[in-house]
Coordinates of C-alpha atoms and ligand atoms in Angstrom, one line a residue:
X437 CA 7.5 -2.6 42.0
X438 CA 10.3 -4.3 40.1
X439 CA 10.4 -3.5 36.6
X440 CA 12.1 -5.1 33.6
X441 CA 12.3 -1.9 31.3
X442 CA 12.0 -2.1 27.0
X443 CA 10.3 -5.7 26.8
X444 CA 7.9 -5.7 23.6
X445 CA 4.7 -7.6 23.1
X446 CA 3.3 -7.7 20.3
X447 CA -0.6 -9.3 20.2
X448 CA -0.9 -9.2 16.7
X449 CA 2.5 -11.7 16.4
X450 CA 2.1 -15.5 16.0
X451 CA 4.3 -16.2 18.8
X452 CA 2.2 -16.8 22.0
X453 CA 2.3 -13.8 24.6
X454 CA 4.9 -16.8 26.9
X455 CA 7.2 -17.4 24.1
X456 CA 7.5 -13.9 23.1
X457 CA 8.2 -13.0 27.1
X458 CA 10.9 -15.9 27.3
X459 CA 12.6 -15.2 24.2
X460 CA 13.1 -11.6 25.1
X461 CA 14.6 -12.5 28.9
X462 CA 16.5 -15.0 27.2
X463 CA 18.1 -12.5 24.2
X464 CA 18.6 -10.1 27.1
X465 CA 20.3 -12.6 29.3
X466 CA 23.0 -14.0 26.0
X467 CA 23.3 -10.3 25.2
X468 CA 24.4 -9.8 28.9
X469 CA 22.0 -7.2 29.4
X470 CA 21.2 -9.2 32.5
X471 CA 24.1 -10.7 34.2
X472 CA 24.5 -13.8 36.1
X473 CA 22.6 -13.0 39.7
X474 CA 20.5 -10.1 38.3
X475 CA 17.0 -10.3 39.8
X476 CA 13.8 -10.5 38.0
X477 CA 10.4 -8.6 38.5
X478 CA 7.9 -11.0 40.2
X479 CA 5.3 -12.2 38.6
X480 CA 2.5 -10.3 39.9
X481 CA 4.4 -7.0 38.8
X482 CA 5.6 -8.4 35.2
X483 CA 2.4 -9.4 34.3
X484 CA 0.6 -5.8 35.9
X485 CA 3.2 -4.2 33.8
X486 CA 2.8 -5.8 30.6
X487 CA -0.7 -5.9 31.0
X488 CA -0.5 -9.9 30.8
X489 CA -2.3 -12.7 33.1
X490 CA 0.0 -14.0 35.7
X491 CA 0.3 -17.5 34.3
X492 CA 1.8 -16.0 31.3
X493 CA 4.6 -14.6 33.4
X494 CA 5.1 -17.8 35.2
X495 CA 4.9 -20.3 32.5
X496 CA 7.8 -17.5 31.3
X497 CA 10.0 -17.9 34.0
X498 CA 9.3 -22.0 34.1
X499 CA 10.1 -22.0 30.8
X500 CA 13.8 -20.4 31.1
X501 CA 13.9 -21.9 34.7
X502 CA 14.1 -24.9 33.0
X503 CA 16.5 -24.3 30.0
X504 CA 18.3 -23.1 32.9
X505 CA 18.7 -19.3 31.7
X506 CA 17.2 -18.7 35.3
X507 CA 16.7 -19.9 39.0
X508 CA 14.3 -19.1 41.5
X509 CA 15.1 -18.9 45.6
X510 CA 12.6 -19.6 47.4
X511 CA 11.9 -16.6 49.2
X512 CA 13.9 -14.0 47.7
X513 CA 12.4 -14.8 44.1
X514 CA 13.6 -15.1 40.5
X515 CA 17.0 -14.4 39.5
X516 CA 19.6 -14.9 35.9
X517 CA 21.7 -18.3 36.7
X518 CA 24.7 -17.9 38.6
X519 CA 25.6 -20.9 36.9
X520 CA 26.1 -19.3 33.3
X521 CA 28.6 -16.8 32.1
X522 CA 27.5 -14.7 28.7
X523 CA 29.7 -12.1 27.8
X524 CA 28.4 -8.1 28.2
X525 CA 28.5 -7.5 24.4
X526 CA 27.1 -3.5 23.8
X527 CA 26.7 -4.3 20.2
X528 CA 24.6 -7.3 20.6
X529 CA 22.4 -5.3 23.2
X530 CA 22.0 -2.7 20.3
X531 CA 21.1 -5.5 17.2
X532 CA 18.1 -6.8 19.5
X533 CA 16.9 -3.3 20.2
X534 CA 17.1 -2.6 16.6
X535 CA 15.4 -5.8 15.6
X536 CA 12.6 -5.5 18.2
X537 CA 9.7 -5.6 15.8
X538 CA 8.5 -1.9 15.2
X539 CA 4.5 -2.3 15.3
X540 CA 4.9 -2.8 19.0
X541 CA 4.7 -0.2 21.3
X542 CA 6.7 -0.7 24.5
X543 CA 5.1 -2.0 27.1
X544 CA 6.5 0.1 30.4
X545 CA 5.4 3.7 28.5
X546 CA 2.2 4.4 27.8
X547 CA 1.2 3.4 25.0
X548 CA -0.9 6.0 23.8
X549 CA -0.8 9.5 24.4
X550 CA -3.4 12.6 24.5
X551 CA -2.6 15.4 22.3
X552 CA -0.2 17.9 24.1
X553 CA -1.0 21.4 24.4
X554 CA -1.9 23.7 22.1
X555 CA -2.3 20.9 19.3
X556 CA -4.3 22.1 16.5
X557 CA -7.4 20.2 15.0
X558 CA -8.0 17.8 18.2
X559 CA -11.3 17.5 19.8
X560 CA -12.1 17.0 23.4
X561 CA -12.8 13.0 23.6
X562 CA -13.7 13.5 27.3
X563 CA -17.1 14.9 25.8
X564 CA -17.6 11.7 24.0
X565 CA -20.6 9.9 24.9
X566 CA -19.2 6.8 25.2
X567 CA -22.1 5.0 27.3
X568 CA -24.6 6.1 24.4
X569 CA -22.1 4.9 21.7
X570 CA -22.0 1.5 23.5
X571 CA -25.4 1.5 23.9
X572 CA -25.9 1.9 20.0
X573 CA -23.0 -0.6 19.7
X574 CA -24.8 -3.4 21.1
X575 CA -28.2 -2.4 19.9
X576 CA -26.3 -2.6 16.2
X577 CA -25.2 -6.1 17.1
X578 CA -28.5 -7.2 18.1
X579 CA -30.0 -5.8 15.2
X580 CA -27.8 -7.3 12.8
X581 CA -26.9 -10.3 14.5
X582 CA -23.6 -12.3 13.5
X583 CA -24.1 -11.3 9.6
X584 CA -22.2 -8.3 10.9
X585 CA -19.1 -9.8 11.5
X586 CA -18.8 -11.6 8.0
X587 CA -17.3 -9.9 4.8
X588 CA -20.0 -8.4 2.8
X589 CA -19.6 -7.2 -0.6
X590 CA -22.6 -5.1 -1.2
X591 CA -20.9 -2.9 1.4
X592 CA -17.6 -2.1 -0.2
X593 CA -18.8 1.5 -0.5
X594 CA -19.9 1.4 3.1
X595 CA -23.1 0.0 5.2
X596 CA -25.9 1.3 3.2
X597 CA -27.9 2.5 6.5
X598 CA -25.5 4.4 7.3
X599 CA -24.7 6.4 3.5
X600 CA -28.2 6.9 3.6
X601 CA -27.8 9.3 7.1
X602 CA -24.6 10.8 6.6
X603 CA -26.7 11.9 3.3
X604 CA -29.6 13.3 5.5
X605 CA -27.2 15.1 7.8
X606 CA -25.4 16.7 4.8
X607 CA -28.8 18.0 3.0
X608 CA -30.2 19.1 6.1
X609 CA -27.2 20.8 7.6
X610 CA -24.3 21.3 5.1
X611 CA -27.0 22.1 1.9
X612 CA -24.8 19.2 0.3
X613 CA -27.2 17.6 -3.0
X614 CA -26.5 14.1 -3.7
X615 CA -28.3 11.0 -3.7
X616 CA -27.2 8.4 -0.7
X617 CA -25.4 6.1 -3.5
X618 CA -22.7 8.7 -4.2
X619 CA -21.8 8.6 -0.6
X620 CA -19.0 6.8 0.2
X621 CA -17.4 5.7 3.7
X622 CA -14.1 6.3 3.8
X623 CA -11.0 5.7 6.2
X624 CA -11.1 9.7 7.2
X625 CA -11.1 12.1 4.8
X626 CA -7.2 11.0 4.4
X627 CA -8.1 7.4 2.5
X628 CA -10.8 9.6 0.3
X629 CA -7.9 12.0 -0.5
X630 CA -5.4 9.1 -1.5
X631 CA -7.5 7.1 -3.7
X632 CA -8.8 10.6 -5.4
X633 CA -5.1 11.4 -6.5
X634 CA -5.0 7.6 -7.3
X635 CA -8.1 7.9 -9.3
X636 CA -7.6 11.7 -10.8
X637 CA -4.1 12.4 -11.2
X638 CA -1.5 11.2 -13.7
X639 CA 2.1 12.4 -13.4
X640 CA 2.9 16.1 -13.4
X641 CA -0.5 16.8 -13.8
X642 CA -0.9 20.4 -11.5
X643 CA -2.8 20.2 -8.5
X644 CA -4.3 23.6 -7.4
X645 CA -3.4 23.8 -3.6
X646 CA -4.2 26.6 -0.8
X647 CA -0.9 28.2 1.0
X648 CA -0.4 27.3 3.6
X649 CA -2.9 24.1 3.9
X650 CA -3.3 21.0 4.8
X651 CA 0.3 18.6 4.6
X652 CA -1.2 15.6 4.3
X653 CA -3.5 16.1 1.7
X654 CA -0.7 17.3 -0.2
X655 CA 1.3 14.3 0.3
X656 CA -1.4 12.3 -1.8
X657 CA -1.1 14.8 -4.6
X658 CA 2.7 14.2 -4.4
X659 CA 2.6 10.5 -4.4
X660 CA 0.7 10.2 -7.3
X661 CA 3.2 12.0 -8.9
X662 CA 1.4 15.7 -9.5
X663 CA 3.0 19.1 -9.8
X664 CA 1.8 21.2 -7.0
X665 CA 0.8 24.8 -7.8
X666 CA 0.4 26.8 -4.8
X667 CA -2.1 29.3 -4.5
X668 CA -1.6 32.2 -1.6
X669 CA -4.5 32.2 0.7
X670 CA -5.9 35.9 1.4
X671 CA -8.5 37.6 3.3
X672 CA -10.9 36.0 1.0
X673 CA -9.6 32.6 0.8
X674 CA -8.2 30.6 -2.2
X675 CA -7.6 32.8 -5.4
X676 CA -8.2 31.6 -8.5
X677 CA -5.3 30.3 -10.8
X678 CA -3.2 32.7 -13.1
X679 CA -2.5 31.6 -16.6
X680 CA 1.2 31.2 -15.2
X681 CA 0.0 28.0 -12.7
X682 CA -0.7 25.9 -16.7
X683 CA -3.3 23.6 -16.5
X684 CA -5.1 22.4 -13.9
X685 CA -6.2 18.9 -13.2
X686 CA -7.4 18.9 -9.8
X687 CA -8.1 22.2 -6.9
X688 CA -7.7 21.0 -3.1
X689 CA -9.7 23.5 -0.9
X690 CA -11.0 24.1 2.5
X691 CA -13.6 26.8 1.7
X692 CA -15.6 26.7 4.9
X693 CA -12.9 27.4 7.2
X694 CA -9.5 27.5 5.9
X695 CA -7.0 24.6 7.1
X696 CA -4.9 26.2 9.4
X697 CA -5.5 30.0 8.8
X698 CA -9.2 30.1 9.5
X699 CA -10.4 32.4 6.3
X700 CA -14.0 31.6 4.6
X701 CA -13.9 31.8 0.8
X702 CA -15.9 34.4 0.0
X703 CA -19.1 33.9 -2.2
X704 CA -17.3 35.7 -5.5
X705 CA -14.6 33.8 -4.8
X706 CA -16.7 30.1 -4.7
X707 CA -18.6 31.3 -7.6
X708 CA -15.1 32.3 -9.8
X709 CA -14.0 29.2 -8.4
X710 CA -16.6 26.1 -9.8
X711 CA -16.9 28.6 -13.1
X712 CA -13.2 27.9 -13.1
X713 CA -13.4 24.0 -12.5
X714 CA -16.2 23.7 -15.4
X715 CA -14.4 26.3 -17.9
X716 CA -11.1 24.0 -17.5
X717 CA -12.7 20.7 -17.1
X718 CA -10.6 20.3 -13.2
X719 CA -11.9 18.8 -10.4
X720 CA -12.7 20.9 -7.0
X721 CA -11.8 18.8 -3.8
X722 CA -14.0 20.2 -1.1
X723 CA -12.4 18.8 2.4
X724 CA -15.1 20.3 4.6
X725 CA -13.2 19.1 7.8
X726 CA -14.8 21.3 10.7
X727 CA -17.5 23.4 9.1
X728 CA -19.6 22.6 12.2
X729 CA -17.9 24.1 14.4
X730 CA -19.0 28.3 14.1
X731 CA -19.1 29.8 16.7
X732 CA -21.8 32.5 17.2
X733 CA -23.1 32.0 13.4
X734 CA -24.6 29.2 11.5
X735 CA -22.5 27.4 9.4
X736 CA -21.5 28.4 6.1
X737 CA -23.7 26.1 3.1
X738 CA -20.7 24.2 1.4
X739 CA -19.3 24.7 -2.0
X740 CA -20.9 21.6 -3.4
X741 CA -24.1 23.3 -2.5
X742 CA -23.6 25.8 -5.4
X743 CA -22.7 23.6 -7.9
X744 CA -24.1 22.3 -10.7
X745 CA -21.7 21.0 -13.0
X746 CA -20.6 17.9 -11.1
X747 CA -16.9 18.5 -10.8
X748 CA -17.4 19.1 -7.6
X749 CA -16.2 16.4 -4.9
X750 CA -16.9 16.9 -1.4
X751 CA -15.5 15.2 1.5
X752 CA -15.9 15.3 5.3
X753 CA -14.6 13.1 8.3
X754 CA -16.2 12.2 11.3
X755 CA -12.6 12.8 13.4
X756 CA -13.3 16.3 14.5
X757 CA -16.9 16.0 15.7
X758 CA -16.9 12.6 17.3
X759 CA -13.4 11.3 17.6
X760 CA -10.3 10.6 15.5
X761 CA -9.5 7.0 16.1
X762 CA -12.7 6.1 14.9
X763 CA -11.1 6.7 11.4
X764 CA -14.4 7.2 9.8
X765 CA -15.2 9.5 7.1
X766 CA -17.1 10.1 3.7
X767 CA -17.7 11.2 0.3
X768 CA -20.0 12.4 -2.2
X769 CA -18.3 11.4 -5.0
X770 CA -20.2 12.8 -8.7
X771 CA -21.9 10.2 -11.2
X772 CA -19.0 10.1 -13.2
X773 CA -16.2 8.9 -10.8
X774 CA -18.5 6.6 -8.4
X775 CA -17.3 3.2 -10.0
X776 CA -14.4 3.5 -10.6
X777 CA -13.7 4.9 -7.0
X778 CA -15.6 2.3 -5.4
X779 CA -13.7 -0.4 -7.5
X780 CA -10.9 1.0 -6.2
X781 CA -11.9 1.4 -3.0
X782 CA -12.6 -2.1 -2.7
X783 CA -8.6 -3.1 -4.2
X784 CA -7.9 -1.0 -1.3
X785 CA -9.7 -2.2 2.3
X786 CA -12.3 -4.0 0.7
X787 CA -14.9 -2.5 3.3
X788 CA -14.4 -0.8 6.9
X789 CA -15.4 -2.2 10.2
X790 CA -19.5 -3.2 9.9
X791 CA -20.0 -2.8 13.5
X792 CA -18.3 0.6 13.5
X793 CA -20.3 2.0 10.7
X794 CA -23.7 0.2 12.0
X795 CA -22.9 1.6 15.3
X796 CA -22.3 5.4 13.8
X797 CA -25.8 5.4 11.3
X798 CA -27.5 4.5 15.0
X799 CA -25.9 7.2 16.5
X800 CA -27.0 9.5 13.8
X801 CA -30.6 8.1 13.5
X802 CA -31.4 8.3 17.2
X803 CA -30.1 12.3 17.1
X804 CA -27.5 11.3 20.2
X805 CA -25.2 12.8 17.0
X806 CA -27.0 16.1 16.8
X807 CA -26.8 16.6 20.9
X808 CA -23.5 15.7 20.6
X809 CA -22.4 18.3 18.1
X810 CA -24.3 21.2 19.6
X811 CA -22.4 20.7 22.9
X812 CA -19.2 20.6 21.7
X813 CA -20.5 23.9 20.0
X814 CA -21.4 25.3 23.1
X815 CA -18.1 23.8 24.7
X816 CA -15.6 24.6 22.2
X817 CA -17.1 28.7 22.1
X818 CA -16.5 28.6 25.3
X819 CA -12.6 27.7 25.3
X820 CA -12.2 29.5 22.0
X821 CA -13.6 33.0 23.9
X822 CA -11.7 32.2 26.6
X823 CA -8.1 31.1 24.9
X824 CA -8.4 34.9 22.8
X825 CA -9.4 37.0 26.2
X826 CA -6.2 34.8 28.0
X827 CA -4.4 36.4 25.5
X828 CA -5.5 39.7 24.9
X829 CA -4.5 40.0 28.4
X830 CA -1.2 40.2 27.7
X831 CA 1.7 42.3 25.3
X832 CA 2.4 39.2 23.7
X833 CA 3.0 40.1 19.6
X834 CA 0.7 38.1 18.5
X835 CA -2.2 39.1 16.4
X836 CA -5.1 36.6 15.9
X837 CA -7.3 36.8 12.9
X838 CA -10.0 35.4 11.7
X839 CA -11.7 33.7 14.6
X840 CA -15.1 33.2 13.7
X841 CA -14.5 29.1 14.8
X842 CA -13.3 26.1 14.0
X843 CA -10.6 24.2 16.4
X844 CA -7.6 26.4 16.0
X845 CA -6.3 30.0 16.0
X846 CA -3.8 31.0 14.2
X847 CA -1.5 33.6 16.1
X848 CA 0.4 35.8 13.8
X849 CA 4.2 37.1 14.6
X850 CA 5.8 40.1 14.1
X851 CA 7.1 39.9 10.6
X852 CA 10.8 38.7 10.3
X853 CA 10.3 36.4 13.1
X854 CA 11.7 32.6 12.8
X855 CA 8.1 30.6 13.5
X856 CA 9.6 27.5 13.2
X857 CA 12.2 28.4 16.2
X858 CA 9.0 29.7 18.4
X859 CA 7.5 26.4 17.6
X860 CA 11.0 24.5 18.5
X861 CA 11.1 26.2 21.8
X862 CA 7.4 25.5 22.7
X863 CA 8.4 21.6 21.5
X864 CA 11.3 21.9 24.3
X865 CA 9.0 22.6 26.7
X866 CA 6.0 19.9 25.9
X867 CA 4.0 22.1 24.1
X868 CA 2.7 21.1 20.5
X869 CA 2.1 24.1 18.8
X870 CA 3.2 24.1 15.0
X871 CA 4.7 27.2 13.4
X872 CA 2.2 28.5 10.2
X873 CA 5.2 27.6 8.1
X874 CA 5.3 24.0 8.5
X875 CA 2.0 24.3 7.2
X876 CA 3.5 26.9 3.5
X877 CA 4.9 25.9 0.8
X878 CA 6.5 29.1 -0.1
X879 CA 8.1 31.7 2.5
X880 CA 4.7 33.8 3.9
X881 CA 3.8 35.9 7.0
X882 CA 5.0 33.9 10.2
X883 CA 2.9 32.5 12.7
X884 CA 2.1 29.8 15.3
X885 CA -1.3 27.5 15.0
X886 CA -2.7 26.5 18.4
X887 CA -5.5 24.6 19.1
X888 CA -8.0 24.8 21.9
X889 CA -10.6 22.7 21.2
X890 CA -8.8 19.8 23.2
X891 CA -8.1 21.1 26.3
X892 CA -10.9 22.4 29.0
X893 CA -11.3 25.5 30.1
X894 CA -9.2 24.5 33.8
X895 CA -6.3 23.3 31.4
X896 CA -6.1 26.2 29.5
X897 CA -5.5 28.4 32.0
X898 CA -3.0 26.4 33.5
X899 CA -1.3 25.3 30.2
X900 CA -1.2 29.6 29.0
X901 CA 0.4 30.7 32.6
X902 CA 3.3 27.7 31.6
X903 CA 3.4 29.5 27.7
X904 CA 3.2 33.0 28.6
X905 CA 6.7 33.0 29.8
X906 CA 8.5 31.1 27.3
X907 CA 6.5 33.7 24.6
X908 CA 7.6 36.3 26.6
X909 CA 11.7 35.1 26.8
X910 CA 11.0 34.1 22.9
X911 CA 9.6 37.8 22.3
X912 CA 12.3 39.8 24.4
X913 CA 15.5 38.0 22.5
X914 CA 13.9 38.6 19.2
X915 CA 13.5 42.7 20.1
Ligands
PLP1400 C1 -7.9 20.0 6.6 C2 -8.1 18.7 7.2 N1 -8.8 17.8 6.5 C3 -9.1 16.6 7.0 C4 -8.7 16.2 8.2 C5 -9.1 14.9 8.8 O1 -8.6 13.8 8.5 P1 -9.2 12.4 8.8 O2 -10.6 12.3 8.5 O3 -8.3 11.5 8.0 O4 -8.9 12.2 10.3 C6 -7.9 17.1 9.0 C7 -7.4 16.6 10.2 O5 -6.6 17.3 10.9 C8 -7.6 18.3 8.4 O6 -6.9 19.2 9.1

């Protein structure tokens, strides 16, 4: 099959799918990219490759046929006019590539990717019950009718149905307290983290962060302009602040299962923690991303379960249980902030896709949601058993800790070892698997964070006898 390699369509663009087709051929043909007698992909294998209808392709081609960019023999098919000369100028070539518009994603790669292995904090999509989600999907359309595809303001703070079951689920199973109304649907937990430091923070105020944790989270504290105190995570979690970290406006914390080193905060340490927060008149953020997901125990109660005073903001994402892209997540935001973060959730997206979030409180309501979880449970125990016997197999000087659950396990290195050049040479060889200091803010214990909730128990073997040996080169040159 003929290709034409780097063309660009863009469906959002106002241009129709033909113009943008013929205006590309036609820059690549002035730029001299394609010379005078070059020949052209049929058709049939244009429009296969950009995933267009035929007539697309050939209105194209009749287009530029016509403005006589191109010519078309009979049998032998479409080729760039013999009958014009354009110079071969590099530097055009490079201004269109540049200029090609950057929302697009070109069209001859895939387009999107699976997560490569070891990459933390992905789950296994292929569990996904799609056919039940589609199922709900249409049943939520038929319920709802065409209402659901109009704008509607009562549902800024998300589709009531479904606050009220995400509310359920986090009484019954996370111990969370909170009337449906504080629950809010969010774009993941990532858009309830943004417009928290939009809402909380002013400049320089300190935000009380775990070390190592969670990157992005800590890019909303920055943008809004905080200081970022860090706080060393230990065998018992978070710490509290010292006198030397000044005040405290705002503590980010992962208590159930520490983002990425896997530590639960201990009870002392939760209790210290929201006497702390109501002493000092802070704000806890609770990001209780994975919390389902222990094996061989049931899952810690959350923080916000324990608190009383109502500084306590809890929030939780439906990316790691059912599946990222959905980018749906929540939450329980205390009496005293709900205006003014719904108000500014509306500035924000107005409200998030009805359909979606009809579709999801169905899912929850008919329990497919609570199947769903206990067999990526059972799943993900599996591979995370079987990913720490692969290893223990071997000499490799790692040390795992911690490994009670969650999605990823953090392998520790021998100390003095570069983890960001172990993680560079894993990168080389297609593997995603971060070192533990991309993850610091100050210089700690090195380490490498691999996932394994992605990958099934086949892959895994497979993917470990690629990664043993590059460990093993990685481990001999550093002895
Ligand atoms: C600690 C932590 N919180 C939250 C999230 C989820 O983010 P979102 O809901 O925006 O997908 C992640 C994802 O990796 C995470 O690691």
């Amino acid at each position: 099959m003929r290709t034409l390699s780097g063309l660009w369509i863009d469906r959002s663009a106002r241009p129709t799918l033909q113009d943008q087709l013929a205006r590309q051929i036609r820059e690549r043909i002035r730029n001299g990219d394609l010379a005078p007698g070059d020949p052209l992909p049929s058709t049939r294998d244009l429009a296969s490759e950009l995933k267009l209808s035929r007539n697309t392709a050939v209105y194209a081609y009749e287009r530029l046929i016509s403005e006589g960019y191109l010519e078309s023999a009979s049998r032998a098919g479409i080729f760039v006019s013999r009958a014009i000369t354009m110079p071969r100028d590099s530097k055009r070539a490079a201004t269109w590539k540049k200029n090609a518009p950057r929302s697009a994603a070109p069209v001859l790669q895939p387009h999107l990717t699976a997560p490569r292995p070891f990459r933390p904090c992905q789950p296994d999509v292929g569990l996904f019950p799609l056919l039940t989600w589609n199922r709900m999907r249409g049943r939520a359309l038929r319920r709802e009718g065409r209402n659901i595809l109009h704008y509607q303001a009562s549902c800024v703070a998300g589709l009531p149905a479904l606050r009220e079951n995400v509310a359920t689920y986090l009484h019954d199973h996370r111990g969370v307290r909170c009337d449906w109304r504080q629950v809010v649907i969010t774009s993941g937990s990532q858009q309830a983290l943004f417009l928290l430091a939009m809402l909380l923070l002013k400049p320089r105020e300190g935000v009380y962060v775990e070390d190592p944790g969670y990157v992005e989270a800590r890019l909303a504290w920055r943008n809004a302009g905080a200081r970022i105190v860090p706080g060393r995570v230990d065998a018992q979690g978070l710490p509290l602040p010292t006198p030397e970290s000044g005040r405290i406006s705002l503590i980010y914390t992962t208590p159930s299962r520490q983002f990425p080193t896997g530590v639960s905060l201990s009870l002392p340490r939760r209790l210290a923690l929201i006497d702390f927060a109501a002493q000092n008149r802070s704000w806890i953020i609770e990001d209780d991303y994975d919390s389902e997901l222990r094996y061989g125990a049931a899952p810690l109660p959350s923080l916000q379960s324990l608190d009383a005073s109502g500084r306590l903001i809890y929030t939780g994402t439906f990316s790691k249980l059912l599946f990222p892209s959905l980018r749906l997540g929540y939450v329980v935001v205390p009496d005293a902030l709900l205006d003014r973060f719904v108000e500014l959730k509306h500035l924000s997206d107005d409200h998030l896709p009805l359909l979606d979030q009809a579709t999801l409180a169905l899912f929850l309501e008919s329990g497919a949601f609570y199947s769903h979880i206990r067999r990526c449970r059972r799943e993900y125990a599996e591979r995370h058993a079987l990913f720490l016997e692969l290893f223990a197999r071997t000499d490799l000087p790692l040390t795992f800790e911690h490994t009670d659950g969650g999605m990823n396990v953090v392998g520790y290195l021998p100390e003095g070892s570069d983890d960001a050049a172990w993680s560079r040479r894993l990168q080389e060889a297609g593997f995603d698997v971060p070192a533990l200091s991309h993850y610091a803010i100050e210089p700690m214990r090195p380490g490498l964070v691999f996932g394994f909730t992605a990958f099934a128990a086949d892959q895994l073997r497979v993917e470990f006898k690629r990664i043993r040996p590059i460990l093993e080169r990685a481990a001999k040159e550093r002895a």
